[in-house]
């Protein structure tokens, strides 16, 4: 990041976000979030739309979890059944060391989400 230029999360980035407060089966505490919304939207609105990520192994059999073998062989799961929008500035979001997911993982996550919400389908 260039000096003086404010950081803004962008599509495909992985960021840390505080999911609290939570209710019911929602994720809680600080987790990685795969950003789906583009940087221009995030900068203009202060909102980020994304999918939470976890390393909980029980997600291996979750049909709505996209497996991602990250750096250092850490297995993560992108939870496509829990899309979230957060005020990323108020929740003090920051870049995750993973930085980004590969394009094919982003595409898989978007495809899985679309199976649930069916955007563009009657």
mmCIF file of N, CA and C in Angstrom:
data_model
loop_
_atom_site.group_PDB
_atom_site.id
_atom_site.type_symbol
_atom_site.label_atom_id
_atom_site.label_comp_id
_atom_site.label_asym_id
_atom_site.label_seq_id
_atom_site.Cartn_x
_atom_site.Cartn_y
_atom_site.Cartn_z
ATOM 1 N N UNK A 1 0.851 -1.175 0.000
ATOM 2 C CA UNK A 1 0.000 0.000 0.000
ATOM 3 C C UNK A 1 0.894 1.233 0.000
ATOM 4 N N UNK A 2 0.594 2.153 -0.878
ATOM 5 C CA UNK A 2 1.373 3.378 -0.972
ATOM 6 C C UNK A 2 1.088 4.276 0.229
ATOM 7 N N UNK A 3 2.103 4.995 0.650
ATOM 8 C CA UNK A 3 1.942 5.903 1.785
ATOM 9 C C UNK A 3 0.902 6.972 1.439
ATOM 10 N N UNK A 4 0.008 7.216 2.388
ATOM 11 C CA UNK A 4 -1.010 8.230 2.194
ATOM 12 C C UNK A 4 -2.274 7.709 1.532
ATOM 13 N N UNK A 5 -2.212 6.538 0.904
ATOM 14 C CA UNK A 5 -3.386 5.977 0.250
ATOM 15 C C UNK A 5 -4.105 5.064 1.231
ATOM 16 N N UNK A 6 -5.375 5.329 1.452
ATOM 17 C CA UNK A 6 -6.158 4.543 2.404
ATOM 18 C C UNK A 6 -6.425 3.149 1.837
ATOM 19 N N UNK A 7 -6.340 2.160 2.691
ATOM 20 C CA UNK A 7 -6.630 0.779 2.307
ATOM 21 C C UNK A 7 -8.131 0.573 2.216
ATOM 22 N N UNK A 8 -8.555 -0.110 1.182
ATOM 23 C CA UNK A 8 -9.953 -0.504 1.001
ATOM 24 C C UNK A 8 -9.958 -1.946 0.535
ATOM 25 N N UNK A 9 -10.771 -2.816 1.184
ATOM 26 C CA UNK A 9 -10.851 -4.201 0.712
ATOM 27 C C UNK A 9 -11.463 -4.264 -0.677
ATOM 28 N N UNK A 10 -11.055 -5.271 -1.444
ATOM 29 C CA UNK A 10 -11.512 -5.421 -2.822
ATOM 30 C C UNK A 10 -11.959 -6.866 -3.061
ATOM 31 N N UNK A 11 -12.708 -7.055 -4.114
ATOM 32 C CA UNK A 11 -13.220 -8.384 -4.484
ATOM 33 C C UNK A 11 -12.078 -9.400 -4.554
ATOM 34 N N UNK A 12 -12.269 -10.529 -3.884
ATOM 35 C CA UNK A 12 -11.266 -11.595 -3.871
ATOM 36 C C UNK A 12 -10.282 -11.498 -2.725
ATOM 37 N N UNK A 13 -10.283 -10.344 -2.024
ATOM 38 C CA UNK A 13 -9.412 -10.185 -0.854
ATOM 39 C C UNK A 13 -9.926 -11.032 0.302
ATOM 40 N N UNK A 14 -9.018 -11.400 1.181
ATOM 41 C CA UNK A 14 -9.389 -12.021 2.448
ATOM 42 C C UNK A 14 -9.022 -11.012 3.532
ATOM 43 N N UNK A 15 -10.009 -10.694 4.379
ATOM 44 C CA UNK A 15 -9.791 -9.709 5.436
ATOM 45 C C UNK A 15 -10.181 -10.319 6.779
ATOM 46 N N UNK A 16 -9.674 -9.736 7.838
ATOM 47 C CA UNK A 16 -10.128 -10.061 9.187
ATOM 48 C C UNK A 16 -11.319 -9.169 9.488
ATOM 49 N N UNK A 17 -12.390 -9.745 10.047
ATOM 50 C CA UNK A 17 -13.560 -8.948 10.423
ATOM 51 C C UNK A 17 -14.132 -9.509 11.729
ATOM 52 N N UNK A 18 -14.606 -8.619 12.572
ATOM 53 C CA UNK A 18 -15.228 -9.020 13.829
ATOM 54 C C UNK A 18 -16.714 -9.257 13.565
ATOM 55 N N UNK A 19 -17.161 -10.482 13.717
ATOM 56 C CA UNK A 19 -18.552 -10.862 13.425
ATOM 57 C C UNK A 19 -19.502 -10.603 14.590
ATOM 58 N N UNK A 20 -18.988 -10.137 15.713
ATOM 59 C CA UNK A 20 -19.842 -9.868 16.875
ATOM 60 C C UNK A 20 -20.534 -8.515 16.702
ATOM 61 N N UNK A 21 -21.752 -8.370 17.147
ATOM 62 C CA UNK A 21 -22.544 -9.377 17.854
ATOM 63 C C UNK A 21 -23.117 -10.396 16.877
ATOM 64 N N UNK A 22 -23.359 -11.590 17.379
ATOM 65 C CA UNK A 22 -23.941 -12.652 16.572
ATOM 66 C C UNK A 22 -25.181 -13.179 17.260
ATOM 67 N N UNK A 23 -25.969 -13.925 16.506
ATOM 68 C CA UNK A 23 -27.174 -14.548 17.057
ATOM 69 C C UNK A 23 -27.336 -15.931 16.439
ATOM 70 N N UNK A 24 -27.903 -16.832 17.205
ATOM 71 C CA UNK A 24 -28.198 -18.163 16.687
ATOM 72 C C UNK A 24 -26.984 -18.873 16.141
ATOM 73 N N UNK A 25 -27.087 -19.365 14.918
ATOM 74 C CA UNK A 25 -26.030 -20.168 14.299
ATOM 75 C C UNK A 25 -25.018 -19.335 13.512
ATOM 76 N N UNK A 26 -25.118 -18.019 13.601
ATOM 77 C CA UNK A 26 -24.157 -17.153 12.916
ATOM 78 C C UNK A 26 -22.768 -17.318 13.532
ATOM 79 N N UNK A 27 -21.759 -17.010 12.739
ATOM 80 C CA UNK A 27 -20.388 -17.028 13.255
ATOM 81 C C UNK A 27 -20.207 -15.885 14.240
ATOM 82 N N UNK A 28 -19.311 -16.088 15.195
ATOM 83 C CA UNK A 28 -18.998 -15.028 16.153
ATOM 84 C C UNK A 28 -17.498 -14.817 16.194
ATOM 85 N N UNK A 29 -17.106 -13.741 16.817
ATOM 86 C CA UNK A 29 -15.702 -13.378 17.008
ATOM 87 C C UNK A 29 -15.040 -12.977 15.691
ATOM 88 N N UNK A 30 -13.727 -12.884 15.691
ATOM 89 C CA UNK A 30 -12.982 -12.423 14.519
ATOM 90 C C UNK A 30 -12.684 -13.614 13.607
ATOM 91 N N UNK A 31 -13.026 -13.454 12.332
ATOM 92 C CA UNK A 31 -12.802 -14.510 11.338
ATOM 93 C C UNK A 31 -12.341 -13.887 10.029
ATOM 94 N N UNK A 32 -11.708 -14.692 9.197
ATOM 95 C CA UNK A 32 -11.444 -14.225 7.838
ATOM 96 C C UNK A 32 -12.755 -14.124 7.063
ATOM 97 N N UNK A 33 -12.811 -13.180 6.136
ATOM 98 C CA UNK A 33 -13.975 -12.976 5.283
ATOM 99 C C UNK A 33 -13.486 -12.841 3.850
ATOM 100 N N UNK A 34 -14.049 -13.635 2.948
ATOM 101 C CA UNK A 34 -13.752 -13.496 1.521
ATOM 102 C C UNK A 34 -14.631 -12.384 0.978
ATOM 103 N N UNK A 35 -14.029 -11.332 0.473
ATOM 104 C CA UNK A 35 -14.749 -10.154 -0.019
ATOM 105 C C UNK A 35 -15.316 -10.442 -1.410
ATOM 106 N N UNK A 36 -16.627 -10.233 -1.556
ATOM 107 C CA UNK A 36 -17.296 -10.395 -2.843
ATOM 108 C C UNK A 36 -17.545 -9.061 -3.532
ATOM 109 N N UNK A 37 -17.741 -8.014 -2.767
ATOM 110 C CA UNK A 37 -18.062 -6.703 -3.340
ATOM 111 C C UNK A 37 -16.793 -6.013 -3.868
ATOM 112 N N UNK A 38 -16.949 -5.236 -4.928
ATOM 113 C CA UNK A 38 -15.792 -4.558 -5.507
ATOM 114 C C UNK A 38 -15.309 -3.391 -4.645
ATOM 115 N N UNK A 39 -14.038 -3.074 -4.782
ATOM 116 C CA UNK A 39 -13.411 -2.012 -3.997
ATOM 117 C C UNK A 39 -14.124 -0.677 -4.108
ATOM 118 N N UNK A 40 -14.601 -0.325 -5.301
ATOM 119 C CA UNK A 40 -15.288 0.965 -5.475
ATOM 120 C C UNK A 40 -16.551 1.026 -4.619
ATOM 121 N N UNK A 41 -17.309 -0.064 -4.570
ATOM 122 C CA UNK A 41 -18.503 -0.132 -3.721
ATOM 123 C C UNK A 41 -18.114 -0.033 -2.249
ATOM 124 N N UNK A 42 -17.100 -0.781 -1.857
ATOM 125 C CA UNK A 42 -16.655 -0.803 -0.461
ATOM 126 C C UNK A 42 -16.191 0.579 -0.001
ATOM 127 N N UNK A 43 -15.467 1.271 -0.867
ATOM 128 C CA UNK A 43 -14.971 2.606 -0.529
ATOM 129 C C UNK A 43 -16.123 3.609 -0.431
ATOM 130 N N UNK A 44 -17.057 3.547 -1.373
ATOM 131 C CA UNK A 44 -18.156 4.511 -1.427
ATOM 132 C C UNK A 44 -19.140 4.330 -0.274
ATOM 133 N N UNK A 45 -19.452 3.073 0.067
ATOM 134 C CA UNK A 45 -20.495 2.803 1.061
ATOM 135 C C UNK A 45 -19.958 2.558 2.471
ATOM 136 N N UNK A 46 -18.697 2.154 2.574
ATOM 137 C CA UNK A 46 -18.161 1.757 3.873
ATOM 138 C C UNK A 46 -18.631 0.371 4.279
ATOM 139 N N UNK A 47 -19.354 -0.293 3.387
ATOM 140 C CA UNK A 47 -19.878 -1.637 3.616
ATOM 141 C C UNK A 47 -19.082 -2.624 2.766
ATOM 142 N N UNK A 48 -18.871 -3.807 3.303
ATOM 143 C CA UNK A 48 -18.249 -4.886 2.546
ATOM 144 C C UNK A 48 -19.217 -6.069 2.577
ATOM 145 N N UNK A 49 -19.363 -6.733 1.440
ATOM 146 C CA UNK A 49 -20.195 -7.937 1.349
ATOM 147 C C UNK A 49 -19.261 -9.104 1.106
ATOM 148 N N UNK A 50 -19.428 -10.160 1.906
ATOM 149 C CA UNK A 50 -18.526 -11.283 1.751
ATOM 150 C C UNK A 50 -19.036 -12.557 2.375
ATOM 151 N N UNK A 51 -18.167 -13.557 2.372
ATOM 152 C CA UNK A 51 -18.462 -14.876 2.903
ATOM 153 C C UNK A 51 -17.452 -15.206 3.992
ATOM 154 N N UNK A 52 -17.930 -15.595 5.162
ATOM 155 C CA UNK A 52 -17.001 -15.923 6.245
ATOM 156 C C UNK A 52 -16.231 -17.208 5.940
ATOM 157 N N UNK A 53 -15.065 -17.298 6.535
ATOM 158 C CA UNK A 53 -14.198 -18.466 6.365
ATOM 159 C C UNK A 53 -13.869 -19.050 7.732
ATOM 160 N N UNK A 54 -13.649 -20.346 7.753
ATOM 161 C CA UNK A 54 -13.312 -21.034 8.993
ATOM 162 C C UNK A 54 -12.380 -22.202 8.693
ATOM 163 N N UNK A 55 -11.712 -22.681 9.710
ATOM 164 C CA UNK A 55 -10.885 -23.879 9.575
ATOM 165 C C UNK A 55 -11.551 -25.079 10.251
ATOM 166 N N UNK A 56 -12.789 -24.924 10.725
ATOM 167 C CA UNK A 56 -13.489 -26.014 11.412
ATOM 168 C C UNK A 56 -13.649 -27.213 10.470
ATOM 169 N N UNK A 57 -13.032 -28.328 10.835
ATOM 170 C CA UNK A 57 -12.965 -29.515 9.973
ATOM 171 C C UNK A 57 -14.321 -30.135 9.666
ATOM 172 N N UNK A 58 -15.317 -29.935 10.536
ATOM 173 C CA UNK A 58 -16.629 -30.536 10.270
ATOM 174 C C UNK A 58 -17.263 -29.979 8.992
ATOM 175 N N UNK A 59 -16.727 -28.882 8.461
ATOM 176 C CA UNK A 59 -17.248 -28.321 7.220
ATOM 177 C C UNK A 59 -16.838 -29.117 5.988
ATOM 178 N N UNK A 60 -15.983 -30.106 6.164
ATOM 179 C CA UNK A 60 -15.562 -30.966 5.039
ATOM 180 C C UNK A 60 -16.786 -31.587 4.362
ATOM 181 N N UNK A 61 -17.828 -31.896 5.123
ATOM 182 C CA UNK A 61 -19.032 -32.523 4.554
ATOM 183 C C UNK A 61 -20.166 -31.517 4.329
ATOM 184 N N UNK A 62 -19.914 -30.250 4.565
ATOM 185 C CA UNK A 62 -20.923 -29.209 4.365
ATOM 186 C C UNK A 62 -21.042 -28.926 2.861
ATOM 187 N N UNK A 63 -22.219 -29.173 2.265
ATOM 188 C CA UNK A 63 -22.352 -28.954 0.827
ATOM 189 C C UNK A 63 -22.252 -27.482 0.410
ATOM 190 N N UNK A 64 -22.320 -26.571 1.377
ATOM 191 C CA UNK A 64 -22.243 -25.141 1.081
ATOM 192 C C UNK A 64 -20.916 -24.526 1.514
ATOM 193 N N UNK A 65 -19.928 -25.368 1.748
ATOM 194 C CA UNK A 65 -18.588 -24.898 2.118
ATOM 195 C C UNK A 65 -17.624 -25.223 0.983
ATOM 196 N N UNK A 66 -16.919 -24.210 0.525
ATOM 197 C CA UNK A 66 -15.918 -24.391 -0.523
ATOM 198 C C UNK A 66 -14.567 -24.553 0.157
ATOM 199 N N UNK A 67 -13.941 -25.698 -0.068
ATOM 200 C CA UNK A 67 -12.647 -25.982 0.542
ATOM 201 C C UNK A 67 -11.551 -25.196 -0.187
ATOM 202 N N UNK A 68 -10.664 -24.664 0.603
ATOM 203 C CA UNK A 68 -9.535 -23.904 0.065
ATOM 204 C C UNK A 68 -8.281 -24.311 0.831
ATOM 205 N N UNK A 69 -7.330 -24.894 0.110
ATOM 206 C CA UNK A 69 -6.048 -25.266 0.711
ATOM 207 C C UNK A 69 -5.139 -24.050 0.631
ATOM 208 N N UNK A 70 -5.044 -23.352 1.746
ATOM 209 C CA UNK A 70 -4.318 -22.101 1.792
ATOM 210 C C UNK A 70 -2.832 -22.271 2.025
ATOM 211 N N UNK A 71 -2.165 -21.161 2.305
ATOM 212 C CA UNK A 71 -0.734 -21.187 2.571
ATOM 213 C C UNK A 71 -0.421 -22.083 3.775
ATOM 214 N N UNK A 72 0.748 -22.625 3.764
ATOM 215 C CA UNK A 72 1.224 -23.494 4.859
ATOM 216 C C UNK A 72 0.306 -24.681 5.087
ATOM 217 N N UNK A 73 -0.371 -25.111 4.020
ATOM 218 C CA UNK A 73 -1.249 -26.286 4.056
ATOM 219 C C UNK A 73 -2.392 -26.168 5.054
ATOM 220 N N UNK A 74 -2.808 -24.964 5.342
ATOM 221 C CA UNK A 74 -3.953 -24.746 6.221
ATOM 222 C C UNK A 74 -5.222 -24.877 5.379
ATOM 223 N N UNK A 75 -6.099 -25.780 5.783
ATOM 224 C CA UNK A 75 -7.359 -25.984 5.074
ATOM 225 C C UNK A 75 -8.404 -25.041 5.651
ATOM 226 N N UNK A 76 -8.997 -24.247 4.772
ATOM 227 C CA UNK A 76 -10.051 -23.321 5.160
ATOM 228 C C UNK A 76 -11.311 -23.668 4.379
ATOM 229 N N UNK A 77 -12.441 -23.231 4.913
ATOM 230 C CA UNK A 77 -13.723 -23.443 4.260
ATOM 231 C C UNK A 77 -14.431 -22.094 4.139
ATOM 232 N N UNK A 78 -14.859 -21.779 2.923
ATOM 233 C CA UNK A 78 -15.616 -20.565 2.658
ATOM 234 C C UNK A 78 -17.084 -20.940 2.784
ATOM 235 N N UNK A 79 -17.794 -20.312 3.700
ATOM 236 C CA UNK A 79 -19.177 -20.675 4.007
ATOM 237 C C UNK A 79 -20.138 -19.877 3.134
ATOM 238 N N UNK A 80 -20.537 -20.484 2.024
ATOM 239 C CA UNK A 80 -21.349 -19.769 1.040
ATOM 240 C C UNK A 80 -22.807 -19.631 1.471
ATOM 241 N N UNK A 81 -23.216 -20.316 2.514
ATOM 242 C CA UNK A 81 -24.590 -20.205 3.009
ATOM 243 C C UNK A 81 -24.738 -19.108 4.063
ATOM 244 N N UNK A 82 -23.652 -18.344 4.306
ATOM 245 C CA UNK A 82 -23.713 -17.284 5.302
ATOM 246 C C UNK A 82 -23.192 -15.954 4.742
ATOM 247 N N UNK A 83 -23.743 -15.473 3.606
ATOM 248 C CA UNK A 83 -23.277 -14.177 3.098
ATOM 249 C C UNK A 83 -23.537 -13.089 4.140
ATOM 250 N N UNK A 84 -22.607 -12.167 4.243
ATOM 251 C CA UNK A 84 -22.677 -11.113 5.265
ATOM 252 C C UNK A 84 -22.375 -9.763 4.643
ATOM 253 N N UNK A 85 -22.940 -8.731 5.243
ATOM 254 C CA UNK A 85 -22.502 -7.369 4.938
ATOM 255 C C UNK A 85 -22.122 -6.725 6.260
ATOM 256 N N UNK A 86 -21.004 -6.034 6.255
ATOM 257 C CA UNK A 86 -20.469 -5.412 7.459
ATOM 258 C C UNK A 86 -19.991 -4.002 7.156
ATOM 259 N N UNK A 87 -20.079 -3.132 8.135
ATOM 260 C CA UNK A 87 -19.427 -1.832 8.070
ATOM 261 C C UNK A 87 -17.963 -2.108 8.399
ATOM 262 N N UNK A 88 -17.150 -2.232 7.381
ATOM 263 C CA UNK A 88 -15.775 -2.701 7.573
ATOM 264 C C UNK A 88 -14.903 -1.684 8.314
ATOM 265 N N UNK A 89 -15.239 -0.420 8.232
ATOM 266 C CA UNK A 89 -14.448 0.581 8.959
ATOM 267 C C UNK A 89 -14.765 0.529 10.452
ATOM 268 N N UNK A 90 -16.054 0.504 10.801
ATOM 269 C CA UNK A 90 -16.443 0.469 12.210
ATOM 270 C C UNK A 90 -16.005 -0.830 12.888
ATOM 271 N N UNK A 91 -15.924 -1.909 12.128
ATOM 272 C CA UNK A 91 -15.496 -3.192 12.678
ATOM 273 C C UNK A 91 -13.978 -3.378 12.590
ATOM 274 N N UNK A 92 -13.302 -2.322 12.178
ATOM 275 C CA UNK A 92 -11.840 -2.284 12.117
ATOM 276 C C UNK A 92 -11.254 -3.454 11.317
ATOM 277 N N UNK A 93 -11.812 -3.682 10.137
ATOM 278 C CA UNK A 93 -11.306 -4.735 9.255
ATOM 279 C C UNK A 93 -9.859 -4.440 8.884
ATOM 280 N N UNK A 94 -9.116 -5.496 8.659
ATOM 281 C CA UNK A 94 -7.729 -5.341 8.219
ATOM 282 C C UNK A 94 -7.365 -6.501 7.300
ATOM 283 N N UNK A 95 -6.356 -6.317 6.479
ATOM 284 C CA UNK A 95 -5.977 -7.390 5.557
ATOM 285 C C UNK A 95 -5.549 -8.650 6.312
ATOM 286 N N UNK A 96 -5.945 -9.781 5.803
ATOM 287 C CA UNK A 96 -5.531 -11.084 6.329
ATOM 288 C C UNK A 96 -4.188 -11.431 5.685
ATOM 289 N N UNK A 97 -3.320 -12.154 6.367
ATOM 290 C CA UNK A 97 -2.031 -12.520 5.762
ATOM 291 C C UNK A 97 -2.170 -13.300 4.449
ATOM 292 N N UNK A 98 -3.297 -13.989 4.257
ATOM 293 C CA UNK A 98 -3.540 -14.746 3.026
ATOM 294 C C UNK A 98 -3.670 -13.813 1.820
ATOM 295 N N UNK A 99 -4.064 -12.584 2.044
ATOM 296 C CA UNK A 99 -4.262 -11.530 1.048
ATOM 297 C C UNK A 99 -5.435 -11.789 0.104
ATOM 298 N N UNK A 100 -5.346 -12.791 -0.762
ATOM 299 C CA UNK A 100 -6.370 -13.062 -1.779
ATOM 300 C C UNK A 100 -6.580 -14.568 -1.905
ATOM 301 N N UNK A 101 -7.711 -14.934 -2.502
ATOM 302 C CA UNK A 101 -7.899 -16.324 -2.910
ATOM 303 C C UNK A 101 -7.693 -16.381 -4.423
ATOM 304 N N UNK A 102 -7.284 -17.535 -4.947
ATOM 305 C CA UNK A 102 -7.152 -17.667 -6.402
ATOM 306 C C UNK A 102 -8.502 -17.470 -7.099
ATOM 307 N N UNK A 103 -8.465 -17.001 -8.331
ATOM 308 C CA UNK A 103 -9.682 -16.724 -9.098
ATOM 309 C C UNK A 103 -10.611 -17.933 -9.152
ATOM 310 N N UNK A 104 -10.058 -19.140 -9.294
ATOM 311 C CA UNK A 104 -10.917 -20.322 -9.399
ATOM 312 C C UNK A 104 -11.660 -20.605 -8.077
ATOM 313 N N UNK A 105 -11.058 -20.274 -6.953
ATOM 314 C CA UNK A 105 -11.728 -20.447 -5.658
ATOM 315 C C UNK A 105 -12.833 -19.403 -5.506
ATOM 316 N N UNK A 106 -12.556 -18.159 -5.898
ATOM 317 C CA UNK A 106 -13.577 -17.111 -5.879
ATOM 318 C C UNK A 106 -14.759 -17.518 -6.759
ATOM 319 N N UNK A 107 -14.476 -18.044 -7.950
ATOM 320 C CA UNK A 107 -15.538 -18.472 -8.869
ATOM 321 C C UNK A 107 -16.358 -19.613 -8.264
ATOM 322 N N UNK A 108 -15.704 -20.572 -7.609
ATOM 323 C CA UNK A 108 -16.424 -21.682 -6.971
ATOM 324 C C UNK A 108 -17.338 -21.163 -5.857
ATOM 325 N N UNK A 109 -16.829 -20.230 -5.066
ATOM 326 C CA UNK A 109 -17.622 -19.670 -3.972
ATOM 327 C C UNK A 109 -18.839 -18.930 -4.522
ATOM 328 N N UNK A 110 -18.649 -18.137 -5.557
ATOM 329 C CA UNK A 110 -19.765 -17.398 -6.159
ATOM 330 C C UNK A 110 -20.785 -18.351 -6.778
ATOM 331 N N UNK A 111 -20.314 -19.414 -7.413
ATOM 332 C CA UNK A 111 -21.215 -20.402 -7.997
ATOM 333 C C UNK A 111 -22.034 -21.106 -6.910
ATOM 334 N N UNK A 112 -21.397 -21.460 -5.810
ATOM 335 C CA UNK A 112 -22.095 -22.112 -4.705
ATOM 336 C C UNK A 112 -23.142 -21.175 -4.096
ATOM 337 N N UNK A 113 -22.787 -19.906 -3.886
ATOM 338 C CA UNK A 113 -23.742 -18.928 -3.379
ATOM 339 C C UNK A 113 -24.911 -18.777 -4.342
ATOM 340 N N UNK A 114 -24.623 -18.745 -5.632
ATOM 341 C CA UNK A 114 -25.680 -18.569 -6.623
ATOM 342 C C UNK A 114 -26.637 -19.754 -6.654
ATOM 343 N N UNK A 115 -26.181 -20.946 -6.282
ATOM 344 C CA UNK A 115 -27.076 -22.096 -6.190
ATOM 345 C C UNK A 115 -28.110 -21.882 -5.093
ATOM 346 N N UNK A 116 -27.776 -21.088 -4.096
ATOM 347 C CA UNK A 116 -28.698 -20.816 -3.004
ATOM 348 C C UNK A 116 -29.639 -19.652 -3.340
ATOM 349 N N UNK A 117 -29.080 -18.556 -3.844
ATOM 350 C CA UNK A 117 -29.890 -17.346 -4.035
ATOM 351 C C UNK A 117 -30.386 -17.155 -5.472
ATOM 352 N N UNK A 118 -29.835 -17.863 -6.426
ATOM 353 C CA UNK A 118 -30.256 -17.875 -7.817
ATOM 354 C C UNK A 118 -30.441 -16.489 -8.416
ATOM 355 N N UNK A 119 -29.421 -15.653 -8.332
ATOM 356 C CA UNK A 119 -29.476 -14.327 -8.955
ATOM 357 C C UNK A 119 -29.538 -14.489 -10.468
ATOM 358 N N UNK A 120 -30.430 -13.743 -11.095
ATOM 359 C CA UNK A 120 -30.538 -13.751 -12.542
ATOM 360 C C UNK A 120 -31.346 -14.919 -13.086
ATOM 361 N N UNK A 121 -31.976 -15.669 -12.213
ATOM 362 C CA UNK A 121 -32.810 -16.795 -12.645
ATOM 363 C C UNK A 121 -34.236 -16.560 -12.209
ATOM 364 N N UNK A 122 -35.180 -17.042 -13.002
ATOM 365 C CA UNK A 122 -36.603 -16.865 -12.668
ATOM 366 C C UNK A 122 -37.070 -17.941 -11.725
#
